[in-house]
Amino acid sequence: GAGVSQSPSNKVTEKGKDVELRCDPISGHTALYWYRQSLGQGLEFLIYFQGNSAPDKSGLPSDRFSAERTGGSVSTLTIQRTQQEDSAVYLCASSRGTVNTEAFFGQGTRLTVV
Amino acid sequence: QKEVEQDPGPLSVPEGAIVSLNCTYSNSAFQYFMWYRQYSRKGPELLMYTYSSGNKEDGRFTAQVDKSSKYISLFIRDSQPSDSATYLCAMSGTTYNTDKLIFGTGTRLQVFP
């Protein structure tokens, strides 16, 4: 596909369950970002992958959150033991990774924890 | 204090008005400054990108960066109802592997006919 693809687009889960959110970046993009956007809020940085370097995990809010990027392409954000405050839109973006090219965003995954 | 501060609005203006959107920041390492536009239930899309201080114009949009004041602005001339969206400023530094984008909270703009 031409753009960043995220799945699922919507996810409703029960409190305490684990969820996995998937991001397919644009082919050839070495940088991949995850952000969280709560209602009426800006984009909260979660994690950043750049090529083969160690990811910048400084934005992950707790150890219930983790992310991996396999083969430098697809990324999965996992939230364990979900809480109601995890409800938000999770946005993924990718870029060519050179200083500072445009980051292209996916449509996001709307997560609702009930 | 957040690294990037942005008035959340909402800002409501009549069609044809000049709109001024602003962000302030605290990290002097930021060198790249961007404005993203986000329509409801969509991902953000890049509008303008500026390196260091100065102005950049693209059609009805002008981005300004004043690094000495740590202040950036986006001006929209002849605003249209289709400009109604949330506008997010974003910034990053220059060091390789630390060019993660830091966003403001976004300003919601409504342009009414």
PDB file of C-alpha atoms in Angstrom:
ATOM      1  CA  GLY A   1       0.000   0.000   0.000  1.00  0.00           C
ATOM      2  CA  ALA A   2       0.982   3.612  -0.451  1.00  0.00           C
ATOM      3  CA  GLY A   3       0.488   4.783   3.116  1.00  0.00           C
ATOM      4  CA  VAL A   4       0.945   3.736   6.723  1.00  0.00           C
ATOM      5  CA  SER A   5      -1.560   1.054   7.599  1.00  0.00           C
ATOM      6  CA  GLN A   6      -2.795   0.358  11.116  1.00  0.00           C
ATOM      7  CA  SER A   7      -4.984  -2.457  12.363  1.00  0.00           C
ATOM      8  CA  PRO A   8      -7.451  -2.836  13.801  1.00  0.00           C
ATOM      9  CA  SER A   9      -9.081   0.542  13.226  1.00  0.00           C
ATOM     10  CA  ASN A  10     -11.198   0.067  16.327  1.00  0.00           C
ATOM     11  CA  LYS A  11     -10.727  -2.187  19.328  1.00  0.00           C
ATOM     12  CA  VAL A  12     -12.957  -2.624  22.342  1.00  0.00           C
ATOM     13  CA  THR A  13     -11.491  -4.720  25.117  1.00  0.00           C
ATOM     14  CA  GLU A  14     -12.288  -5.585  28.684  1.00  0.00           C
ATOM     15  CA  LYS A  15     -10.220  -4.180  31.492  1.00  0.00           C
ATOM     16  CA  GLY A  16      -7.369  -6.528  32.333  1.00  0.00           C
ATOM     17  CA  LYS A  17      -7.058  -8.058  28.861  1.00  0.00           C
ATOM     18  CA  ASP A  18      -3.982  -7.745  26.668  1.00  0.00           C
ATOM     19  CA  VAL A  19      -4.186  -6.048  23.260  1.00  0.00           C
ATOM     20  CA  GLU A  20      -1.891  -5.897  20.250  1.00  0.00           C
ATOM     21  CA  LEU A  21      -1.939  -3.028  17.790  1.00  0.00           C
ATOM     22  CA  ARG A  22      -0.251  -3.377  14.436  1.00  0.00           C
ATOM     23  CA  CYS A  23       1.485  -0.857  12.184  1.00  0.00           C
ATOM     24  CA  ASP A  24       2.657  -1.418   8.622  1.00  0.00           C
ATOM     25  CA  PRO A  25       4.926   1.484   7.684  1.00  0.00           C
ATOM     26  CA  ILE A  26       5.615   2.785   4.208  1.00  0.00           C
ATOM     27  CA  SER A  27       8.057   0.496   2.417  1.00  0.00           C
ATOM     28  CA  GLY A  28      11.641   1.692   2.775  1.00  0.00           C
ATOM     29  CA  HIS A  29      10.964   3.949   5.752  1.00  0.00           C
ATOM     30  CA  THR A  30      13.542   3.309   8.448  1.00  0.00           C
ATOM     31  CA  ALA A  31      11.995   5.393  11.217  1.00  0.00           C
ATOM     32  CA  LEU A  32       8.776   4.386  12.948  1.00  0.00           C
ATOM     33  CA  TYR A  33       6.947   6.196  15.733  1.00  0.00           C
ATOM     34  CA  TRP A  34       4.069   5.356  18.053  1.00  0.00           C
ATOM     35  CA  TYR A  35       2.012   8.127  19.610  1.00  0.00           C
ATOM     36  CA  ARG A  36      -1.087   8.170  21.780  1.00  0.00           C
ATOM     37  CA  GLN A  37      -3.812  10.774  21.467  1.00  0.00           C
ATOM     38  CA  SER A  38      -6.456  11.083  24.151  1.00  0.00           C
ATOM     39  CA  LEU A  39      -9.676  13.018  23.632  1.00  0.00           C
ATOM     40  CA  GLY A  40      -8.858  16.703  23.205  1.00  0.00           C
ATOM     41  CA  GLN A  41      -5.172  16.105  23.809  1.00  0.00           C
ATOM     42  CA  GLY A  42      -2.098  16.364  21.649  1.00  0.00           C
ATOM     43  CA  LEU A  43       0.092  13.522  20.535  1.00  0.00           C
ATOM     44  CA  GLU A  44       1.924  11.840  23.383  1.00  0.00           C
ATOM     45  CA  PHE A  45       5.182  10.238  22.267  1.00  0.00           C
ATOM     46  CA  LEU A  46       5.453   6.559  23.175  1.00  0.00           C
ATOM     47  CA  ILE A  47       8.343   4.923  21.312  1.00  0.00           C
ATOM     48  CA  TYR A  48      10.617   5.523  18.317  1.00  0.00           C
ATOM     49  CA  PHE A  49      12.477   3.007  16.153  1.00  0.00           C
ATOM     50  CA  GLN A  50      15.267   4.132  13.846  1.00  0.00           C
ATOM     51  CA  GLY A  51      16.907   1.509  11.670  1.00  0.00           C
ATOM     52  CA  ASN A  52      18.917  -1.022  13.656  1.00  0.00           C
ATOM     53  CA  SER A  53      19.492   1.296  16.611  1.00  0.00           C
ATOM     54  CA  ALA A  54      18.083   0.603  20.034  1.00  0.00           C
ATOM     55  CA  PRO A  55      14.559   2.043  20.201  1.00  0.00           C
ATOM     56  CA  ASP A  56      13.836   5.163  22.219  1.00  0.00           C
ATOM     57  CA  LYS A  57      11.316   3.884  24.755  1.00  0.00           C
ATOM     58  CA  SER A  58      11.344   6.970  26.914  1.00  0.00           C
ATOM     59  CA  GLY A  59       7.672   7.734  26.324  1.00  0.00           C
ATOM     60  CA  LEU A  60       6.168   4.407  27.339  1.00  0.00           C
ATOM     61  CA  PRO A  61       3.920   5.223  30.331  1.00  0.00           C
ATOM     62  CA  SER A  62       4.399   1.957  32.225  1.00  0.00           C
ATOM     63  CA  ASP A  63       5.897  -1.505  31.942  1.00  0.00           C
ATOM     64  CA  ARG A  64       2.521  -2.739  30.691  1.00  0.00           C
ATOM     65  CA  PHE A  65       3.409  -1.143  27.366  1.00  0.00           C
ATOM     66  CA  SER A  66       5.910  -2.665  24.975  1.00  0.00           C
ATOM     67  CA  ALA A  67       6.617  -2.519  21.274  1.00  0.00           C
ATOM     68  CA  GLU A  68       8.693  -4.392  18.787  1.00  0.00           C
ATOM     69  CA  ARG A  69       9.602  -3.954  15.180  1.00  0.00           C
ATOM     70  CA  THR A  70      10.353  -7.102  13.251  1.00  0.00           C
ATOM     71  CA  GLY A  71      12.724  -7.070  10.297  1.00  0.00           C
ATOM     72  CA  GLY A  72      12.805  -3.302  10.302  1.00  0.00           C
ATOM     73  CA  SER A  73       9.269  -3.156   8.985  1.00  0.00           C
ATOM     74  CA  VAL A  74       6.045  -4.099  10.779  1.00  0.00           C
ATOM     75  CA  SER A  75       5.658  -2.951  14.364  1.00  0.00           C
ATOM     76  CA  THR A  76       3.396  -4.216  17.126  1.00  0.00           C
ATOM     77  CA  LEU A  77       2.452  -2.219  20.202  1.00  0.00           C
ATOM     78  CA  THR A  78       1.318  -4.446  23.064  1.00  0.00           C
ATOM     79  CA  ILE A  79      -0.590  -3.279  26.104  1.00  0.00           C
ATOM     80  CA  GLN A  80      -0.872  -5.821  28.894  1.00  0.00           C
ATOM     81  CA  ARG A  81      -3.569  -5.844  31.554  1.00  0.00           C
ATOM     82  CA  THR A  82      -5.368  -2.905  29.961  1.00  0.00           C
ATOM     83  CA  GLN A  83      -6.811  -0.170  32.146  1.00  0.00           C
ATOM     84  CA  GLN A  84      -9.569   2.322  31.367  1.00  0.00           C
ATOM     85  CA  GLU A  85      -7.034   5.151  31.193  1.00  0.00           C
ATOM     86  CA  ASP A  86      -5.418   3.348  28.251  1.00  0.00           C
ATOM     87  CA  SER A  87      -8.446   4.275  26.132  1.00  0.00           C
ATOM     88  CA  ALA A  88      -7.165   6.555  23.370  1.00  0.00           C
ATOM     89  CA  VAL A  89      -6.284   6.657  19.686  1.00  0.00           C
ATOM     90  CA  TYR A  90      -2.919   5.048  19.029  1.00  0.00           C
ATOM     91  CA  LEU A  91      -1.180   6.559  16.019  1.00  0.00           C
ATOM     92  CA  CYS A  92       1.745   5.151  14.120  1.00  0.00           C
ATOM     93  CA  ALA A  93       3.966   7.158  11.768  1.00  0.00           C
ATOM     94  CA  SER A  94       6.945   6.371   9.588  1.00  0.00           C
ATOM     95  CA  SER A  95       9.586   8.435   7.816  1.00  0.00           C
ATOM     96  CA  ARG A  96      12.690   7.927   5.709  1.00  0.00           C
ATOM     97  CA  GLY A  97      14.663   8.560   8.865  1.00  0.00           C
ATOM     98  CA  THR A  98      17.088  11.163   7.585  1.00  0.00           C
ATOM     99  CA  VAL A  99      17.105  14.387   9.496  1.00  0.00           C
ATOM    100  CA  ASN A 100      14.183  15.499   9.348  1.00  0.00           C
ATOM    101  CA  THR A 101      11.951  14.202   6.643  1.00  0.00           C
ATOM    102  CA  GLU A 102       8.197  14.117   6.702  1.00  0.00           C
ATOM    103  CA  ALA A 103       6.549  11.653   9.029  1.00  0.00           C
ATOM    104  CA  PHE A 104       3.467  10.037   7.512  1.00  0.00           C
ATOM    105  CA  PHE A 105       0.740   8.954   9.885  1.00  0.00           C
ATOM    106  CA  GLY A 106      -1.697   6.104   9.752  1.00  0.00           C
ATOM    107  CA  GLN A 107      -5.369   6.535  10.562  1.00  0.00           C
ATOM    108  CA  GLY A 108      -4.878   5.228  14.063  1.00  0.00           C
ATOM    109  CA  THR A 109      -6.388   2.512  16.218  1.00  0.00           C
ATOM    110  CA  ARG A 110      -9.164   3.684  18.520  1.00  0.00           C
ATOM    111  CA  LEU A 111      -8.849   1.633  21.702  1.00  0.00           C
ATOM    112  CA  THR A 112     -11.687   1.536  24.196  1.00  0.00           C
ATOM    113  CA  VAL A 113     -11.230  -0.296  27.480  1.00  0.00           C
ATOM    114  CA  VAL A 114     -14.516  -1.125  29.202  1.00  0.00           C
TER     115      VAL A 114
ATOM    116  CA  GLN B   1       6.428  22.385  32.135  1.00  0.00           C
ATOM    117  CA  LYS B   2       5.802  20.707  28.794  1.00  0.00           C
ATOM    118  CA  GLU B   3       8.534  20.941  26.167  1.00  0.00           C
ATOM    119  CA  VAL B   4       6.040  22.383  23.697  1.00  0.00           C
ATOM    120  CA  GLU B   5       3.093  24.587  24.690  1.00  0.00           C
ATOM    121  CA  GLN B   6       0.153  25.303  22.426  1.00  0.00           C
ATOM    122  CA  ASP B   7      -3.168  26.982  23.152  1.00  0.00           C
ATOM    123  CA  PRO B   8      -5.848  24.307  22.585  1.00  0.00           C
ATOM    124  CA  GLY B   9      -8.488  26.827  21.491  1.00  0.00           C
ATOM    125  CA  PRO B  10     -11.032  26.387  20.064  1.00  0.00           C
ATOM    126  CA  LEU B  11     -10.499  29.275  17.702  1.00  0.00           C
ATOM    127  CA  SER B  12     -13.541  30.333  15.692  1.00  0.00           C
ATOM    128  CA  VAL B  13     -13.157  32.804  12.810  1.00  0.00           C
ATOM    129  CA  PRO B  14     -15.247  33.937   9.828  1.00  0.00           C
ATOM    130  CA  GLU B  15     -14.354  32.883   6.317  1.00  0.00           C
ATOM    131  CA  GLY B  16     -11.681  35.140   4.831  1.00  0.00           C
ATOM    132  CA  ALA B  17     -10.053  35.995   8.154  1.00  0.00           C
ATOM    133  CA  ILE B  18      -6.332  35.770   8.813  1.00  0.00           C
ATOM    134  CA  VAL B  19      -5.609  33.106  11.394  1.00  0.00           C
ATOM    135  CA  SER B  20      -2.576  33.078  13.659  1.00  0.00           C
ATOM    136  CA  LEU B  21      -1.602  29.874  15.451  1.00  0.00           C
ATOM    137  CA  ASN B  22       1.333  29.742  17.847  1.00  0.00           C
ATOM    138  CA  CYS B  23       3.551  27.474  19.897  1.00  0.00           C
ATOM    139  CA  THR B  24       6.262  28.106  22.431  1.00  0.00           C
ATOM    140  CA  TYR B  25       8.956  25.659  23.417  1.00  0.00           C
ATOM    141  CA  SER B  26      11.630  25.250  26.043  1.00  0.00           C
ATOM    142  CA  ASN B  27      14.264  22.995  24.437  1.00  0.00           C
ATOM    143  CA  SER B  28      16.867  25.097  22.615  1.00  0.00           C
ATOM    144  CA  ALA B  29      18.086  21.948  20.803  1.00  0.00           C
ATOM    145  CA  PHE B  30      15.057  21.938  18.528  1.00  0.00           C
ATOM    146  CA  GLN B  31      16.079  22.791  14.981  1.00  0.00           C
ATOM    147  CA  TYR B  32      13.205  21.478  12.871  1.00  0.00           C
ATOM    148  CA  PHE B  33       9.735  22.899  13.192  1.00  0.00           C
ATOM    149  CA  MET B  34       6.611  21.534  11.606  1.00  0.00           C
ATOM    150  CA  TRP B  35       2.903  22.171  11.436  1.00  0.00           C
ATOM    151  CA  TYR B  36       0.519  19.285  11.015  1.00  0.00           C
ATOM    152  CA  ARG B  37      -3.182  19.461  10.245  1.00  0.00           C
ATOM    153  CA  GLN B  38      -5.552  16.836  11.598  1.00  0.00           C
ATOM    154  CA  TYR B  39      -9.127  16.424  10.479  1.00  0.00           C
ATOM    155  CA  SER B  40     -11.572  14.656  12.752  1.00  0.00           C
ATOM    156  CA  ARG B  41     -10.931  10.914  13.020  1.00  0.00           C
ATOM    157  CA  LYS B  42      -7.927  11.110  10.688  1.00  0.00           C
ATOM    158  CA  GLY B  43      -4.186  10.945  11.219  1.00  0.00           C
ATOM    159  CA  PRO B  44      -2.188  14.200  11.142  1.00  0.00           C
ATOM    160  CA  GLU B  45      -0.740  15.316   7.814  1.00  0.00           C
ATOM    161  CA  LEU B  46       2.246  17.605   7.314  1.00  0.00           C
ATOM    162  CA  LEU B  47       1.435  21.173   6.259  1.00  0.00           C
ATOM    163  CA  MET B  48       4.673  23.104   6.648  1.00  0.00           C
ATOM    164  CA  TYR B  49       8.249  22.332   7.612  1.00  0.00           C
ATOM    165  CA  THR B  50      10.918  24.889   8.559  1.00  0.00           C
ATOM    166  CA  TYR B  51      14.543  24.500   9.514  1.00  0.00           C
ATOM    167  CA  SER B  52      15.945  26.886  12.142  1.00  0.00           C
ATOM    168  CA  SER B  53      14.767  30.481  12.202  1.00  0.00           C
ATOM    169  CA  GLY B  54      12.994  32.317   9.421  1.00  0.00           C
ATOM    170  CA  ASN B  55       9.842  32.319   7.361  1.00  0.00           C
ATOM    171  CA  LYS B  56       8.427  29.925   4.828  1.00  0.00           C
ATOM    172  CA  GLU B  57       5.434  30.532   2.621  1.00  0.00           C
ATOM    173  CA  ASP B  58       3.266  28.025   0.783  1.00  0.00           C
ATOM    174  CA  GLY B  59       0.142  29.399  -0.822  1.00  0.00           C
ATOM    175  CA  ARG B  60      -2.143  30.749   1.899  1.00  0.00           C
ATOM    176  CA  PHE B  61       0.095  29.381   4.659  1.00  0.00           C
ATOM    177  CA  THR B  62       3.142  31.067   6.217  1.00  0.00           C
ATOM    178  CA  ALA B  63       5.282  29.506   8.931  1.00  0.00           C
ATOM    179  CA  GLN B  64       7.552  31.636  11.103  1.00  0.00           C
ATOM    180  CA  VAL B  65      10.232  30.534  13.550  1.00  0.00           C
ATOM    181  CA  ASP B  66      11.888  32.803  16.090  1.00  0.00           C
ATOM    182  CA  LYS B  67      14.489  30.690  17.864  1.00  0.00           C
ATOM    183  CA  SER B  68      15.654  33.560  20.066  1.00  0.00           C
ATOM    184  CA  SER B  69      12.171  33.720  21.586  1.00  0.00           C
ATOM    185  CA  LYS B  70      11.499  29.980  21.236  1.00  0.00           C
ATOM    186  CA  TYR B  71       8.278  30.848  19.441  1.00  0.00           C
ATOM    187  CA  ILE B  72       6.771  29.569  16.211  1.00  0.00           C
ATOM    188  CA  SER B  73       3.708  30.676  14.299  1.00  0.00           C
ATOM    189  CA  LEU B  74       1.492  29.543  11.460  1.00  0.00           C
ATOM    190  CA  PHE B  75      -0.525  32.130   9.569  1.00  0.00           C
ATOM    191  CA  ILE B  76      -3.445  31.218   7.332  1.00  0.00           C
ATOM    192  CA  ARG B  77      -4.613  33.908   4.933  1.00  0.00           C
ATOM    193  CA  ASP B  78      -8.092  34.029   3.427  1.00  0.00           C
ATOM    194  CA  SER B  79      -9.233  31.195   5.682  1.00  0.00           C
ATOM    195  CA  GLN B  80     -11.783  28.761   4.273  1.00  0.00           C
ATOM    196  CA  PRO B  81     -14.310  26.461   5.960  1.00  0.00           C
ATOM    197  CA  SER B  82     -12.199  23.571   4.654  1.00  0.00           C
ATOM    198  CA  ASP B  83      -9.375  24.815   6.904  1.00  0.00           C
ATOM    199  CA  SER B  84     -11.456  23.775   9.935  1.00  0.00           C
ATOM    200  CA  ALA B  85      -9.284  21.199  11.680  1.00  0.00           C
ATOM    201  CA  THR B  86      -6.863  20.789  14.549  1.00  0.00           C
ATOM    202  CA  TYR B  87      -3.413  22.250  13.917  1.00  0.00           C
ATOM    203  CA  LEU B  88      -0.492  20.681  15.739  1.00  0.00           C
ATOM    204  CA  CYS B  89       3.002  22.089  15.949  1.00  0.00           C
ATOM    205  CA  ALA B  90       5.852  19.592  16.130  1.00  0.00           C
ATOM    206  CA  MET B  91       9.578  19.918  16.711  1.00  0.00           C
ATOM    207  CA  SER B  92      12.715  17.843  16.686  1.00  0.00           C
ATOM    208  CA  GLY B  93      16.469  18.206  17.194  1.00  0.00           C
ATOM    209  CA  THR B  94      19.430  17.435  14.958  1.00  0.00           C
ATOM    210  CA  THR B  95      21.307  14.671  16.704  1.00  0.00           C
ATOM    211  CA  TYR B  96      21.057  11.418  14.801  1.00  0.00           C
ATOM    212  CA  ASN B  97      18.702   9.003  16.479  1.00  0.00           C
ATOM    213  CA  THR B  98      17.054  11.673  18.566  1.00  0.00           C
ATOM    214  CA  ASP B  99      14.900  13.200  15.886  1.00  0.00           C
ATOM    215  CA  LYS B 100      11.685  12.017  17.460  1.00  0.00           C
ATOM    216  CA  LEU B 101       8.907  14.517  16.944  1.00  0.00           C
ATOM    217  CA  ILE B 102       7.528  16.307  19.981  1.00  0.00           C
ATOM    218  CA  PHE B 103       4.040  17.668  19.466  1.00  0.00           C
ATOM    219  CA  GLY B 104       2.002  20.440  21.001  1.00  0.00           C
ATOM    220  CA  THR B 105      -1.521  19.707  22.182  1.00  0.00           C
ATOM    221  CA  GLY B 106      -3.038  21.153  18.990  1.00  0.00           C
ATOM    222  CA  THR B 107      -5.312  24.139  18.372  1.00  0.00           C
ATOM    223  CA  ARG B 108      -8.799  23.420  17.122  1.00  0.00           C
ATOM    224  CA  LEU B 109      -9.775  25.888  14.401  1.00  0.00           C
ATOM    225  CA  GLN B 110     -13.266  26.448  13.064  1.00  0.00           C
ATOM    226  CA  VAL B 111     -13.843  28.681  10.051  1.00  0.00           C
ATOM    227  CA  PHE B 112     -17.504  29.529   9.590  1.00  0.00           C
ATOM    228  CA  PRO B 113     -19.042  30.722   6.298  1.00  0.00           C
TER     229      PRO B 113
END
